[in-house]
Amino acid sequence: MESMIRDIKLAPSGHDKIEWVKNFMPVMAAVDEKFSKTKPFAGKKMVITLHLEAKTAYMAEIFKHAGAEVAITGSNPLSTQDDIAAALVEDGLHVFAWHGCSEEEYFTFIDKALDIQPDIIIDDGGDLVHMLHTKRRELLPHILGGSEETTTGVHRLRGLAKEGKLEFPMIAANDAYMKYLFDNRYGTGQSTWDGIMRTTNLVIAGKNVVISGYGWCGKGGAMRARGLGANVIITEVDPIKAIEAVFDGFRVMPMDEAAKIGDIFLTLTGDKDVIRKRHFQVMKNGAMMANSGHFDCEINIPELEQCSVSRRTVRNNIEEFRQPDGRKLYLLAEGRLVNLAAGDGHPAEIMDLSFGVQFFSALHLLQHGRELKPDVYLMPEEINTKIAEIKLQSLGVAIDELTAEQRAYLNLD
Ligand code: ADE
């Protein structure tokens, strides 16, 4: 199987990046140590569609060490790092991805990776599952199951399951406690601001930062914006999340109001058209917009283009949209995930947990996939505890144990 990547000569830099993150991923190191010996995935094939950067590469290599044949593609045209793709090819994986691929190339890559005829899949955002349920249906009977990395992908899966159209068991890795509580909150919280700050080279303190969506990702984005000294405003559609934001100490208002006063806008809702024409029309000169939701539809870019008199790149990953009245509005990273398109994704210590969830979900499907009917499942609860224990040990953090009397008091035995 031929790989499709930008340039194999980039591999040395990719290897360096992978070596770096390995130092900070003790859960994955423990997994590698154990399962490279027992090789539970021997004879099995996997297709992985994830943001193709160093942490992802480390996990893909661990699946290979554990016996699997692995084909991998990117889950977003701008998040693939070409040196990482090259390093993985050198390490014997099948790689179909390059940075800045067109929409057509993006889906061709997934299609090509599927030629491996996978037993197990890992998806991020739902495009791989979608292709299996449409163009590549002949592969369905072979599949034991898969897991999904992100909130948006889980929404799509639940929709498919509700219509009775999901054809194999999928684990909502995103919904595991050890994933969303850390990845969505602390991961997105940090990597988003890292992406925005390295792209703009501007100060965050004192700015009005408008965060749309107060789910786990929005909570993280808001918490870190506050830490950087911003005046944080939340927009929400869910009354409960809006109250949470109020009691977390943030101002909450509709986007129509926030649009007039925001300096930086950040969308993390998973929905489309969160910022649209009527908002662009009232924004301040110099307002900046970025997205950290999975798809590039949260800021309505066609409408932004339509109401602008010009569009041009003014700095790497920053486009200026000049308005008829002379105002300049800025869009970061084409409205794609700013933390991956203009950064390196979540910190390694965080992806250590998320990919621990992914590994053990795949192992669970390997062992039990045939017993599960097509549906969306949570990762078994005890795996959360196992991952947390490995992480705590690696951090040198000890915790208390219940006494026999305490266990009895809580009716635990
Ligand atoms: N790195 C790899 N996958 C990622 C994801 N889903 N979010 C952030 N960083 C990542």
XYZ file of C-alpha atoms and ligand atoms in Angstrom:
423
model
C 0.000 0.000 0.000
C 1.565 3.281 -1.135
C 1.442 6.251 1.211
C 0.508 9.749 0.018
C 2.452 12.445 1.864
C 4.128 15.749 1.021
C 7.837 14.929 1.349
C 9.633 11.965 2.950
C 12.745 14.125 3.452
C 10.905 15.952 6.257
C 10.993 12.793 8.407
C 13.934 13.761 10.717
C 12.071 16.771 12.099
C 8.974 14.584 12.568
C 10.985 11.998 14.520
C 12.365 14.764 16.763
C 8.851 16.032 17.532
C 7.607 12.532 18.355
C 10.627 11.892 20.609
C 9.863 15.128 22.476
C 6.227 14.326 23.287
C 7.110 10.784 24.400
C 8.812 12.329 27.440
C 5.478 13.647 28.679
C 3.104 10.780 27.966
C 3.620 8.248 30.776
C 0.254 6.536 30.349
C 1.074 5.807 26.711
C 4.603 4.734 27.640
C 3.141 2.202 30.101
C 0.734 0.981 27.407
C 3.612 0.644 24.928
C 5.777 -1.224 27.416
C 3.035 -3.736 28.193
C 1.342 -4.330 24.851
C 4.417 -4.292 22.602
C 5.259 -7.549 24.357
C 1.854 -9.227 24.252
C 0.820 -7.827 20.826
C -2.961 -8.153 21.251
C -3.639 -6.480 17.881
C -1.527 -8.968 15.877
C -3.221 -9.712 12.557
C -5.657 -6.799 12.959
C -5.899 -3.738 10.766
C -6.765 -0.248 11.889
C -7.695 2.979 10.184
C -7.078 6.112 12.249
C -8.429 9.521 11.201
C -7.060 12.062 13.673
C -5.223 15.359 13.737
C -1.890 14.187 12.430
C 0.603 15.722 14.826
C 3.219 14.307 17.181
C 1.007 12.903 19.952
C -1.260 11.194 17.443
C 1.794 9.726 15.739
C 3.043 8.298 19.029
C -0.299 6.564 19.619
C -0.393 5.212 16.054
C 3.098 3.779 16.538
C 2.012 2.144 19.790
C -0.838 0.383 17.981
C 1.750 -0.854 15.484
C 4.028 -2.065 18.285
C 0.958 -3.837 19.723
C 0.685 -5.811 16.482
C -1.735 -3.820 14.306
C -1.248 -2.827 10.700
C -2.139 0.879 10.713
C -3.332 3.262 8.007
C -3.704 6.883 9.108
C -5.184 10.088 7.667
C -5.680 13.613 9.008
C -9.021 14.772 10.386
C -8.717 18.354 9.190
C -6.967 19.771 6.093
C -4.914 22.231 8.161
C -3.948 20.132 11.197
C -1.649 17.656 9.442
C 2.051 18.287 10.007
C 3.989 17.072 6.978
C 7.119 16.130 8.922
C 5.062 13.907 11.220
C 3.425 12.217 8.227
C 6.880 11.531 6.767
C 8.212 10.108 10.049
C 5.288 7.689 10.260
C 5.930 6.438 6.738
C 9.554 5.756 7.711
C 8.235 3.831 10.710
C 6.163 1.561 8.493
C 2.656 2.982 8.719
C 0.444 3.753 5.730
C -0.078 7.504 5.708
C -2.495 9.500 3.543
C -2.336 13.173 4.456
C -0.722 16.481 3.715
C -1.079 19.929 5.173
C -3.425 22.195 3.234
C -5.069 19.417 1.225
C -8.196 20.285 -0.727
C -11.611 18.991 0.365
C -11.458 16.437 -2.449
C -7.967 15.245 -1.448
C -9.084 15.027 2.172
C -11.842 12.531 1.336
C -9.638 10.682 -1.172
C -7.145 10.101 1.647
C -9.808 8.543 3.885
C -11.001 6.411 0.983
C -7.454 5.176 0.245
C -6.760 4.394 3.914
C -9.920 2.288 4.017
C -8.486 0.052 1.288
C -6.605 -1.642 4.127
C -9.999 -3.171 5.135
C -9.955 -2.280 8.837
C -11.111 -4.360 11.768
C -11.088 -1.340 14.082
C -11.311 2.388 13.389
C -10.604 5.585 15.311
C -12.382 8.705 14.098
C -12.251 12.394 15.007
C -15.263 14.369 13.833
C -17.178 11.610 12.048
C -15.916 11.777 8.457
C -14.412 8.274 8.538
C -17.610 6.741 9.915
C -19.608 8.694 7.332
C -17.558 7.321 4.461
C -17.937 3.766 5.776
C -21.711 4.205 5.889
C -21.929 5.675 2.376
C -19.229 5.069 -0.242
C -17.472 2.118 1.434
C -20.382 0.043 2.739
C -18.794 -3.183 1.463
C -16.321 -2.895 4.380
C -18.997 -2.788 7.107
C -19.320 -6.528 7.855
C -15.613 -6.741 8.620
C -15.600 -4.037 11.281
C -15.494 -4.963 14.977
C -16.078 -1.397 16.066
C -14.506 1.979 16.548
C -14.159 4.970 18.774
C -14.791 8.668 18.315
C -12.532 11.382 19.679
C -14.626 14.520 19.718
C -17.943 16.080 20.763
C -19.010 16.859 17.189
C -18.303 13.298 16.046
C -20.278 11.888 18.977
C -23.257 14.100 18.012
C -23.115 12.717 14.488
C -22.870 9.139 15.796
C -25.846 9.531 18.116
C -27.851 10.919 15.192
C -26.940 7.886 13.092
C -27.795 5.498 15.934
C -31.141 7.250 16.543
C -32.101 6.732 12.916
C -31.145 3.054 13.280
C -28.432 3.480 10.648
C -25.279 2.862 12.674
C -23.817 -0.435 11.486
C -21.201 -1.271 14.135
C -20.488 -0.479 17.809
C -18.779 2.835 18.468
C -17.291 3.971 21.762
C -17.752 7.666 22.490
C -14.180 8.178 23.707
C -15.002 11.875 24.027
C -17.563 11.107 26.714
C -15.143 9.233 28.963
C -14.481 11.168 32.150
C -10.717 10.886 31.617
C -11.143 12.496 28.195
C -13.575 15.374 28.333
C -12.736 16.582 31.804
C -9.097 17.150 30.877
C -8.813 17.299 27.070
C -11.872 19.431 26.392
C -11.316 21.726 29.358
C -7.576 22.065 30.088
C -6.437 20.919 26.624
C -8.652 23.230 24.597
C -8.273 25.961 27.200
C -4.508 26.092 26.781
C -3.970 25.093 23.146
C -6.540 27.582 21.868
C -4.840 30.537 23.541
C -1.460 29.190 22.499
C -2.706 29.174 18.870
C -4.194 32.667 19.119
C -1.190 34.194 20.873
C 1.477 32.709 18.644
C -0.549 33.745 15.573
C -1.320 37.327 16.586
C 1.616 38.167 18.897
C -0.824 40.446 20.748
C -1.686 40.930 24.406
C -4.816 39.260 25.791
C -4.949 41.183 29.087
C -7.537 43.948 29.100
C -9.286 42.743 25.955
C -12.976 41.880 25.764
C -12.941 38.189 24.867
C -16.272 36.762 23.716
C -16.530 33.002 24.122
C -19.452 31.276 22.408
C -20.442 27.997 24.003
C -19.986 27.082 27.671
C -19.556 23.333 27.314
C -16.321 21.748 28.562
C -14.257 23.351 25.777
C -15.842 26.761 26.315
C -15.280 26.486 30.071
C -11.587 25.812 29.427
C -11.286 28.669 26.942
C -12.993 31.077 29.333
C -10.981 29.986 32.366
C -7.663 30.489 30.586
C -8.756 33.802 29.019
C -9.542 35.070 32.506
C -6.134 33.842 33.681
C -4.544 35.890 30.912
C -6.317 39.004 32.167
C -9.137 39.273 29.639
C -12.639 40.575 30.355
C -14.565 37.456 29.446
C -18.098 37.451 28.035
C -20.008 34.228 27.415
C -22.750 33.683 24.841
C -24.942 30.590 25.260
C -28.244 29.103 24.084
C -28.578 26.629 26.965
C -30.099 28.257 30.085
C -28.326 25.842 32.458
C -24.894 26.436 30.961
C -25.616 30.164 30.964
C -26.309 30.062 34.721
C -23.105 28.084 35.234
C -21.231 30.848 33.416
C -22.888 33.510 35.571
C -21.926 31.736 38.798
C -18.424 31.153 37.463
C -18.247 34.931 37.446
C -18.584 35.735 33.739
C -20.834 38.218 31.957
C -23.437 36.492 29.803
C -25.264 38.218 26.957
C -26.635 37.528 23.469
C -24.219 37.663 20.545
C -26.052 40.719 19.185
C -24.810 42.639 22.246
C -21.420 40.952 22.562
C -20.669 41.592 18.881
C -20.547 45.342 19.529
C -17.946 45.196 22.298
C -15.740 42.149 21.653
C -12.057 42.444 20.740
C -11.511 38.698 20.280
C -14.287 36.224 19.459
C -13.838 32.511 20.010
C -16.436 29.923 18.987
C -16.602 26.509 20.667
C -20.197 25.432 20.164
C -20.177 22.627 17.570
C -22.931 24.483 15.715
C -22.996 26.613 12.573
C -23.477 30.358 11.993
C -22.706 31.356 15.570
C -21.174 34.581 14.227
C -22.844 35.811 11.055
C -23.581 38.863 8.920
C -25.616 40.864 11.454
C -22.758 40.450 13.930
C -19.982 41.350 11.459
C -21.909 44.536 10.681
C -21.689 45.859 14.248
C -18.207 44.664 15.257
C -15.506 47.106 16.271
C -12.645 47.968 13.962
C -9.879 45.406 14.517
C -12.108 42.690 15.983
C -10.570 39.221 15.682
C -12.373 35.928 15.220
C -11.175 32.386 15.841
C -12.821 28.989 16.127
C -11.933 25.965 18.232
C -14.947 23.838 17.354
C -14.408 20.857 15.051
C -15.755 22.311 11.797
C -15.130 25.648 10.087
C -18.826 26.565 9.973
C -19.168 28.332 13.357
C -18.126 31.668 11.838
C -20.102 32.140 8.635
C -17.182 32.842 6.313
C -19.188 33.065 3.059
C -21.296 35.821 4.672
C -18.181 37.531 5.984
C -16.719 37.519 2.503
C -20.004 38.745 1.031
C -20.269 41.792 3.283
C -16.586 42.726 2.870
C -15.030 44.833 0.112
C -11.713 42.949 0.256
C -10.116 39.840 1.734
C -6.367 39.418 2.042
C -3.773 37.609 4.125
C -1.950 40.071 6.367
C 0.148 37.663 8.421
C 0.562 33.905 8.515
C -2.860 32.468 9.479
C -4.537 35.901 9.666
C -6.861 37.267 7.009
C -8.203 40.811 6.950
C -11.765 41.454 5.785
C -12.245 45.146 5.044
C -15.811 46.441 5.513
C -17.499 49.067 3.299
C -17.203 51.632 6.151
C -13.454 51.018 6.455
C -13.490 48.710 9.506
C -11.041 45.819 9.393
C -12.140 42.453 10.784
C -9.648 39.621 11.183
C -10.168 35.879 10.810
C -7.633 33.421 12.208
C -6.717 30.102 10.551
C -9.551 30.251 8.003
C -12.011 29.639 10.824
C -10.627 26.129 11.320
C -9.574 24.776 14.732
C -7.147 27.517 15.745
C -5.343 25.290 18.248
C -4.364 22.780 15.569
C -4.353 24.811 12.356
C -2.256 27.546 13.976
C -0.701 25.493 16.782
C 0.336 21.973 17.752
C -2.899 20.868 19.425
C -3.334 20.046 23.083
C -0.339 19.639 25.397
C 1.272 16.191 25.451
C 0.378 15.542 29.104
C -3.301 15.995 28.229
C -3.307 13.922 25.033
C -1.648 11.204 27.145
C -5.025 10.781 28.867
C -7.168 11.099 25.736
C -5.095 8.573 23.836
C -5.052 6.258 26.853
C -8.847 6.307 26.527
C -8.533 5.617 22.790
C -6.122 2.722 23.250
C -8.196 0.961 25.892
C -11.395 1.579 23.915
C -9.826 -0.144 20.903
C -8.657 -3.002 23.115
C -12.175 -3.364 24.510
C -13.589 -3.552 20.979
C -10.957 -6.084 20.000
C -12.034 -8.299 22.876
C -15.786 -7.626 22.902
C -16.724 -5.946 19.600
C -18.482 -8.999 18.209
C -20.693 -9.233 21.334
C -21.871 -5.622 21.040
C -24.781 -4.639 18.836
C -24.395 -1.492 16.730
C -24.829 1.444 19.098
C -22.896 4.230 20.810
C -21.207 3.064 24.035
C -19.278 4.637 26.871
C -15.829 3.300 27.617
C -16.088 0.874 30.575
C -15.893 2.920 33.799
C -13.061 0.947 35.399
C -10.720 1.990 32.566
C -11.080 5.624 33.637
C -9.801 4.662 37.070
C -6.973 2.607 35.597
C -5.784 5.527 33.441
C -6.031 7.933 36.386
C -3.980 5.584 38.563
C -1.175 5.313 36.008
C -1.149 9.092 35.579
C -1.066 9.775 39.313
C 1.766 7.321 39.776
C 3.763 8.990 37.001
C 3.190 12.373 38.656
C 4.394 11.011 41.981
C 1.055 11.851 43.585
C -0.223 9.486 46.274
C -3.820 9.439 47.495
C -5.672 7.947 50.455
C -7.355 4.557 50.556
C -10.706 3.803 52.166
C -10.563 1.779 55.375
C -12.677 -1.381 55.612
C -15.084 0.532 57.865
C -15.376 3.380 55.374
C -16.069 0.946 52.531
C -18.790 -0.716 54.601
C -20.268 2.705 55.513
C -20.527 3.499 51.780
C -21.938 0.028 50.991
C -19.125 -0.579 48.499
C -18.586 -4.307 49.026
N -3.980 16.337 18.944
C -4.434 15.204 18.359
N -5.758 15.151 18.352
C -6.185 16.300 18.945
C -7.451 16.836 19.233
N -8.572 16.193 18.923
N -7.512 18.041 19.833
C -6.371 18.700 20.144
N -5.161 18.245 19.919
C -5.043 17.048 19.318
